[in-house]
Amino acid sequence: MQNKMVKGYILAIISAVIFGLMPLMAKYIYSDGVNSLTLVFLRNFLALPSLAVLAFAKHRTFKISLKELPKISLISFFGCCITPVLLFSSYNYMATGIATVFHFVYPSLVVLIGIVFLKKKVPFSTTISVIMCFIGICLFYNPSAPFSLQGCAYALSSAVAFAIYVTMLSSYKLNTATGLLLSFYISLISSIITFLLCIATNSLKLPSTLNGWVLCAIFAFMVTTLAVVFFQQGALIIGGEKTSILSTLEPITGIIVGFVAFNEPVTISIAIGSLLVVGASILTAISDIKKSSKKAKAE
């Protein structure tokens, strides 16, 4: 049991680090003429072959119960379709760093949804961790950066959508679509939805060069086959609240990449915020591992 919990934490942390690299990879793809909505489509669509191979190797079938499709479709819509569309849309109105601050209120929303709608009893350590994350993320805010109410609305909406996705994913109980098979169907349905959105809005802008297609394929593998799958598996193992807390390591990765690759300054408030986020993640992990150890000894 303890080994399984450790695995869940490792998957969630790796996922957060890869997601933190996403803006850097996307920047080069956008320079080839691809827009944000098309990239959401491509990151799902181009990952399907690798996900299909992995899913079949693991489960030896693609069969799932038809009664599961509605719930999988909802999970796909909120997590891999509407969330990135809303978040990427916010980038058109405000700085990506500020949009990220608003988006990362979602761990608090996940806990709130659990308390209000699912009647969950949240451990004190988780509550403290969420507060630390919230304060830490707020310290990333730059008051001198341009602010937009419309951009804020998009970013906060993406946080709500992602919180719903995490809650639905962590409470997913049906059995025929599990593990990599579930991830494959989420990406398949997300591909269909985002393709239809691209056609409906005349927003399909495919790469114009072979290099652009290669970058998109690498992006899809890194983000969807690895990061998204790791996040999904982590949520299924350790729960949505804890996975959400660990995912706040994503903006810290972005800050490190910005400092190393683009010489972006790291202020004192950002450094303190980063320490709070890392501390929250460590507190969550230690508390959970201790609980699992006590349970194992009791059994």
XYZ file of N, CA and C in Angstrom, residues 29 32 34 38 41-42 45-46 204-220:
75
model
N 6.425 25.994 -31.144
C 5.384 25.477 -32.037
C 4.551 26.626 -32.597
N 5.626 28.361 -35.717
C 5.437 27.662 -36.996
C 4.015 27.847 -37.531
N 1.074 27.516 -35.759
C 0.024 26.795 -35.037
C -0.567 27.707 -33.961
N -5.582 24.720 -32.021
C -5.061 23.619 -32.836
C -4.059 22.793 -32.045
N -5.793 20.358 -29.910
C -6.224 19.216 -30.735
C -5.050 18.285 -31.037
N -3.937 18.851 -31.477
C -2.787 18.035 -31.884
C -2.164 17.294 -30.708
N -4.517 14.335 -30.388
C -4.595 13.479 -31.576
C -3.277 12.749 -31.852
N -2.166 13.470 -31.801
C -0.874 12.866 -32.126
C -0.391 11.904 -31.044
N -8.431 25.921 -37.363
C -7.463 24.846 -37.591
C -6.260 25.375 -38.355
N -5.135 25.527 -37.667
C -3.895 26.042 -38.259
C -2.791 25.014 -38.017
N -2.617 24.126 -38.988
C -1.644 23.039 -38.847
C -0.219 23.542 -39.085
N 0.789 22.804 -38.600
C 2.186 23.210 -38.813
C 2.495 23.369 -40.305
N 3.347 24.323 -40.612
C 3.668 24.603 -42.024
C 4.950 23.934 -42.483
N 5.705 23.344 -41.541
C 6.970 22.702 -41.896
C 7.066 21.328 -41.241
N 7.982 20.513 -41.775
C 8.237 19.193 -41.186
C 8.744 19.341 -39.756
N 9.589 20.335 -39.526
C 10.112 20.583 -38.182
C 8.982 20.898 -37.207
N 7.972 21.638 -37.689
C 6.816 21.963 -36.859
C 6.032 20.724 -36.475
N 5.863 19.807 -37.428
C 5.147 18.552 -37.144
C 5.920 17.696 -36.141
N 7.241 17.667 -36.276
C 8.075 16.896 -35.342
C 7.944 17.467 -33.929
N 7.988 18.794 -33.818
C 7.849 19.434 -32.512
C 6.475 19.139 -31.899
N 5.434 19.160 -32.740
C 4.089 18.857 -32.255
C 3.985 17.411 -31.765
N 4.645 16.492 -32.486
C 4.626 15.080 -32.093
C 5.345 14.888 -30.753
N 6.478 15.559 -30.582
C 7.218 15.485 -29.315
C 6.391 16.091 -28.185
N 5.759 17.227 -28.484
C 4.905 17.901 -27.510
C 3.763 16.990 -27.065
N 3.125 16.332 -28.034
C 2.003 15.433 -27.730
C 2.450 14.273 -26.859
